[in-house]
Amino acid sequence: MAEQPISGTHSEDTPDILTLRIDGLHCANCVRAVERALLALPGVARAEVDLPSGLARIVPRNGRVPLESLIAAVEQAGYAAVPLSPKEFSAHDAAEAGFACPAPGRPAPIEAGQEISLVIAGMDCNSCAAHIERALNALPGVARATVNFATETAHARLHPAHSAAEMLEPLRQAVASAGYTVVGHQTADQGAAAADEARTQRLEARRRRDSEARWWLQRALEGIGLALPIVALEMGPAAWRAALPHAGWITFALATWIVARVGLPYLRGGWRSLRRGSANMDVLVSMGSGTAYLYSVAVLLAAAAGRPLAMGHTHFHEAALILSIISLGKWLEARARGQAGHALEGLLDLGARRARVVRDGREVEVPVTEVRVGETLIVRPGEKIPTDGAVLQGESAADESLLTGESAPVEKRIGDEVVGATINLNGMLRIRASRVGEATALAGIIRLVEQAQAGKTRIQRLADQVSAVFVPLVVLVAIATLLGWGLLGGAWTDGILRAVAVLIIACPCALGLATPTAILVGTGQGARHGILIREPQALERARAIQVIVLDKTGTVTEGRPEVTDIVALGAATPEAVLATAAAIEQYSEHPLGQAVTRRARVSLAELPEPTDFKAVSGAGVEAKLEGRRWLIGSSRLMAEERIDWPGEAPSTAERLEAQGKTVIALADAQARQVVGLIALADRVKPTSREAIDRLRHTEGLDVWMITGDNEATARAVGRQVGLPDDRILAGVRPDGKAEQIRRLRSGGREVAMVGDGINDAPALAESDLGIAMSSGADLAKEAGTITLMRSDLRDVAKAIALSRAMMRKIRQNLFWAFCYNVVLIPVAALGYVPLLAAAAAMALSDVCVIANALLLKRLRL
């Protein structure tokens, strides 16, 4: 094989990066073995292997490396390596592998393919999910697939060369070949019809879960009803059996009916699992109940043949009750899982079903799925706003609490944006639809929450690896228990019963449900409070956060500065200073420029048109007016352009800045002199001080504020919110914020960044945890791993608290699931757990894990 250029990023200054997927990793020793094998090659400068994602990142010494030598080194270490192209390794993969993108020497964000979600029926435990996951990841067009047992969904990210439409059928076939059924799907199609179909599928999934719960309850009640006579005959006084001829055959008939009716789903599921080369919970239940049943049949037949066995009496009641109690646990589990998803499912019911549309001059009522972008909608008081849009006519207030958690009504006037599913309170509005279907804020919230629920944390991947070998290990323990009691103690009867107890008490489902149920409940509750956790890895990062950096404008402050002072210098007048500055800034998108223009338009009907407009990043703008060149911006820009400050201009600027105001200077570039100063103030949000106090004192974080403003203004704002001067980073250009985040991280501390998600995107990406503050209508623009629907800094503290609470629940659940199995399996093998107690413990273990996760609903944020 010829030497091939490695895949990844490329520049003249940094080497490319090769990404390999390593198959066969099981533990940290595997990781070290692969890393040692790669680093032993002379052409490799650095190699990092991530266990949860299975990705290896190799940095060569000279920009190129023989691909075959890397693969050979991995194979010699006992593993398999699959090279990934640049497009196959996206920022999402990097995040899962623990590589923050972009950063020097790290993979940069690369285009990702389309995504598709599948609703899957027939999964019984986490082993089923793992089997489907392997089948989906084996498809050539799938970049990464995850299957969530708790939500019964699969989420597949495709290679860019493949579309969701062409991959849907191969995905269905892969699931079918694994022994399961796809009953619904959803893509990122932005049409209204797609939104309606997605909602129908979600509601159908809810009905299916309810129907499944009722089915398990019916089977459990039927089994218990028939098992009671068996218990009476086998465990009751001997006189009862003597009084009833053929009592043994009666118990046999009743037990056979229970095994056939109640136990059939377990038998089928176990058989399907074994046929595909894996083992799930159904295998354990089938083996345990089947062993007790067949053992009893053998005793009964031997007694009927006149050759009673030394093994003792029948245990039909235990086989019957094992199946019935576990089925009762299945009902409780289905009910609890339904409750875990209620917070998200409640969002499905928020949207309006019909809308009043103006068509051909008439008001027509149509299904909301038929609304098109640009159409005019009529919304009367008390009605839900059908879709996202802008107010064309009327004034009212909107109740947005169901989407943002904000209880106070929000005033709406002409030009204001409205969000679909919110409620128009007290005035009639005419609205122009701007987003429909899957493009609306509500659909985006639901989609983001579902994607987060489909993802996996690193700790869950560890649990999945344990689950993959759990059932075979339990079977081996059961066999060892049987042989130990039979060969060493000579008590084969006890050995059979103890082996059955081991099979029954083991619970792989608790391991599989521990993480996803906590994520399911927590992300749903977060969405109810306007907190969107976009990926589960954010939970682990939030738990470890030590430093949090707040962008000033729009985060700590309102983000809408207003002109407070206009100072004319020399022969200029305040009116001329304002008019000239506004003319230059009228096309600027910077908040300060827009504030100057707003102030000028109050008194000026028209502004002259500038030419040769040029923005100077983080410093100001320059343009020509009537052939004369002007500059407007910070003192740094004036210094760089060698502009003079006349008279008392510097002291005036310092006085205004000491008052917490931002001062920009207007300069005649040809005369090389400042002619005027404009001071602006951005009001601190009323809740910022409370929020920062909570972050510092309750959550124990080191809070910093970063801004492009000058130091005096930044310190004035810092004093208002209780931040010391040494925690203020002032005068930082937008492209320098990421460098400041990198500097704070250099000491090994975990750093979170809070910003608006657009201007602060590099800093958000550089941080360990990016938190983007947003309005619901701007949801799709955000770049953080956590998105806040409200621009309220208190929600940052709530998001941190929620993330940490979810992580605590995940760890508690995993601790319970591991301890349950580690402690009770040996206890059952030693004979201290009766069969019925083993069945009850197994049935309740799942419920305990889910119930613990449901306690997140009571969390006070």
Tab-separated table of N, CA, C and O in Angstrom, residues 290-332:
chain	number	residue	atom	x	y	z
A	290	GLY	N	-37.877	-21.956	33.396
A	290	GLY	CA	-37.924	-23.230	32.674
A	290	GLY	C	-37.282	-24.351	33.469
A	290	GLY	O	-37.768	-25.499	33.470
A	291	THR	N	-36.169	-24.041	34.159
A	291	THR	CA	-35.514	-25.060	34.983
A	291	THR	C	-36.426	-25.521	36.109
A	291	THR	O	-36.556	-26.728	36.376
A	292	ALA	N	-37.063	-24.573	36.795
A	292	ALA	CA	-37.989	-24.942	37.875
A	292	ALA	C	-39.151	-25.764	37.348
A	292	ALA	O	-39.593	-26.739	37.982
A	293	TYR	N	-39.676	-25.390	36.164
A	293	TYR	CA	-40.813	-26.116	35.582
A	293	TYR	C	-40.401	-27.529	35.168
A	293	TYR	O	-41.085	-28.519	35.513
A	294	LEU	N	-39.297	-27.650	34.401
A	294	LEU	CA	-38.876	-28.974	33.921
A	294	LEU	C	-38.459	-29.875	35.073
A	294	LEU	O	-38.695	-31.101	35.051
A	295	TYR	N	-37.825	-29.287	36.082
A	295	TYR	CA	-37.475	-30.055	37.272
A	295	TYR	C	-38.732	-30.653	37.906
A	295	TYR	O	-38.769	-31.837	38.283
A	296	SER	N	-39.798	-29.855	38.013
A	296	SER	CA	-41.040	-30.327	38.617
A	296	SER	C	-41.718	-31.388	37.752
A	296	SER	O	-42.294	-32.359	38.272
A	297	VAL	N	-41.639	-31.211	36.431
A	297	VAL	CA	-42.227	-32.216	35.525
A	297	VAL	C	-41.505	-33.547	35.700
A	297	VAL	O	-42.134	-34.623	35.749
A	298	ALA	N	-40.164	-33.496	35.811
A	298	ALA	CA	-39.406	-34.733	35.994
A	298	ALA	C	-39.798	-35.430	37.298
A	298	ALA	O	-39.975	-36.667	37.344
A	299	VAL	N	-39.961	-34.677	38.389
A	299	VAL	CA	-40.379	-35.257	39.670
A	299	VAL	C	-41.758	-35.882	39.551
A	299	VAL	O	-42.019	-36.992	40.053
A	300	LEU	N	-42.694	-35.190	38.867
A	300	LEU	CA	-44.068	-35.685	38.732
A	300	LEU	C	-44.114	-36.960	37.904
A	300	LEU	O	-44.805	-37.935	38.264
A	301	LEU	N	-43.388	-36.985	36.774
A	301	LEU	CA	-43.392	-38.167	35.919
A	301	LEU	C	-42.747	-39.361	36.623
A	301	LEU	O	-43.208	-40.512	36.495
A	302	ALA	N	-41.688	-39.107	37.380
A	302	ALA	CA	-41.037	-40.204	38.107
A	302	ALA	C	-41.972	-40.786	39.160
A	302	ALA	O	-42.042	-42.020	39.341
A	303	ALA	N	-42.715	-39.916	39.852
A	303	ALA	CA	-43.664	-40.394	40.860
A	303	ALA	C	-44.771	-41.186	40.206
A	303	ALA	O	-45.228	-42.215	40.741
A	304	ALA	N	-45.256	-40.745	39.031
A	304	ALA	CA	-46.327	-41.455	38.329
A	304	ALA	C	-45.863	-42.818	37.843
A	304	ALA	O	-46.652	-43.772	37.749
A	305	ALA	N	-44.569	-42.946	37.549
A	305	ALA	CA	-44.023	-44.217	37.072
A	305	ALA	C	-43.665	-45.140	38.222
A	305	ALA	O	-43.147	-46.235	38.008
A	306	GLY	N	-43.907	-44.700	39.456
A	306	GLY	CA	-43.612	-45.518	40.617
A	306	GLY	C	-42.161	-45.498	41.003
A	306	GLY	O	-41.708	-46.350	41.767
A	307	ARG	N	-41.415	-44.556	40.507
A	307	ARG	CA	-40.000	-44.430	40.847
A	307	ARG	C	-39.717	-43.007	41.356
A	307	ARG	O	-39.119	-42.196	40.661
A	308	PRO	N	-40.187	-42.697	42.529
A	308	PRO	CA	-39.983	-41.331	43.056
A	308	PRO	C	-38.498	-40.980	43.084
A	308	PRO	O	-37.651	-41.776	43.458
A	309	LEU	N	-38.220	-39.749	42.649
A	309	LEU	CA	-36.836	-39.278	42.643
A	309	LEU	C	-36.434	-38.778	44.022
A	309	LEU	O	-37.258	-38.324	44.816
A	310	ALA	N	-35.136	-38.838	44.265
A	310	ALA	CA	-34.637	-38.371	45.553
A	310	ALA	C	-34.590	-36.849	45.611
A	310	ALA	O	-34.217	-36.270	46.623
A	311	MET	N	-34.985	-36.206	44.469
A	311	MET	CA	-34.865	-34.752	44.416
A	311	MET	C	-35.952	-34.047	45.204
A	311	MET	O	-35.901	-32.840	45.388
A	312	GLY	N	-36.974	-34.751	45.631
A	312	GLY	CA	-37.981	-34.091	46.465
A	312	GLY	C	-39.279	-33.851	45.735
A	312	GLY	O	-39.659	-34.605	44.830
A	313	HIS	N	-40.002	-32.824	46.124
A	313	HIS	CA	-41.334	-32.564	45.583
A	313	HIS	C	-41.266	-31.533	44.461
A	313	HIS	O	-40.227	-30.949	44.166
A	314	THR	N	-42.425	-31.297	43.846
A	314	THR	CA	-42.493	-30.384	42.700
A	314	THR	C	-42.403	-28.921	43.157
A	314	THR	O	-42.726	-28.580	44.293
A	315	HIS	N	-42.006	-28.060	42.199
A	315	HIS	CA	-41.895	-26.610	42.455
A	315	HIS	C	-42.602	-25.839	41.346
A	315	HIS	O	-42.114	-24.792	40.891
A	316	PHE	N	-43.792	-26.358	40.934
A	316	PHE	CA	-44.550	-25.640	39.906
A	316	PHE	C	-44.927	-24.227	40.368
A	316	PHE	O	-44.974	-23.287	39.571
A	317	HIS	N	-45.208	-24.068	41.645
A	317	HIS	CA	-45.633	-22.752	42.137
A	317	HIS	C	-44.536	-21.709	41.965
A	317	HIS	O	-44.812	-20.527	41.719
A	318	GLU	N	-43.273	-22.152	42.093
A	318	GLU	CA	-42.193	-21.185	41.949
A	318	GLU	C	-42.013	-20.777	40.499
A	318	GLU	O	-41.791	-19.592	40.200
A	319	ALA	N	-42.123	-21.735	39.570
A	319	ALA	CA	-42.047	-21.383	38.152
A	319	ALA	C	-43.166	-20.422	37.780
A	319	ALA	O	-42.956	-19.438	37.055
A	320	ALA	N	-44.382	-20.695	38.285
A	320	ALA	CA	-45.529	-19.842	37.973
A	320	ALA	C	-45.383	-18.456	38.580
A	320	ALA	O	-45.633	-17.432	37.923
A	321	LEU	N	-44.971	-18.406	39.844
A	321	LEU	CA	-44.863	-17.096	40.504
A	321	LEU	C	-43.674	-16.282	39.984
A	321	LEU	O	-43.742	-15.045	39.950
A	322	ILE	N	-42.611	-16.963	39.591
A	322	ILE	CA	-41.472	-16.237	39.013
A	322	ILE	C	-41.933	-15.450	37.789
A	322	ILE	O	-41.688	-14.244	37.665
A	323	LEU	N	-42.627	-16.118	36.875
A	323	LEU	CA	-43.101	-15.449	35.663
A	323	LEU	C	-44.116	-14.364	35.991
A	323	LEU	O	-44.091	-13.273	35.398
A	324	SER	N	-45.007	-14.615	36.916
A	324	SER	CA	-46.059	-13.651	37.248
A	324	SER	C	-45.486	-12.418	37.931
A	324	SER	O	-45.854	-11.275	37.614
A	325	ILE	N	-44.575	-12.627	38.888
A	325	ILE	CA	-44.003	-11.482	39.618
A	325	ILE	C	-43.136	-10.640	38.693
A	325	ILE	O	-43.182	-9.396	38.730
A	326	ILE	N	-42.352	-11.279	37.835
A	326	ILE	CA	-41.516	-10.512	36.907
A	326	ILE	C	-42.387	-9.751	35.912
A	326	ILE	O	-42.087	-8.609	35.540
A	327	SER	N	-43.505	-10.355	35.483
A	327	SER	CA	-44.425	-9.647	34.592
A	327	SER	C	-45.060	-8.458	35.295
A	327	SER	O	-45.272	-7.399	34.688
A	328	LEU	N	-45.338	-8.631	36.590
A	328	LEU	CA	-45.848	-7.495	37.359
A	328	LEU	C	-44.784	-6.388	37.417
A	328	LEU	O	-45.108	-5.197	37.311
A	329	GLY	N	-43.535	-6.784	37.578
A	329	GLY	CA	-42.453	-5.809	37.544
A	329	GLY	C	-42.335	-5.135	36.191
A	329	GLY	O	-42.041	-3.936	36.105
A	330	LYS	N	-42.591	-5.897	35.099
A	330	LYS	CA	-42.585	-5.306	33.757
A	330	LYS	C	-43.654	-4.217	33.636
A	330	LYS	O	-43.437	-3.176	33.005
A	331	TRP	N	-44.810	-4.463	34.245
A	331	TRP	CA	-45.885	-3.458	34.223
A	331	TRP	C	-45.452	-2.207	34.985
A	331	TRP	O	-45.625	-1.083	34.510
A	332	LEU	N	-44.887	-2.414	36.183
A	332	LEU	CA	-44.425	-1.273	36.965
A	332	LEU	C	-43.334	-0.503	36.212
A	332	LEU	O	-43.313	0.727	36.217
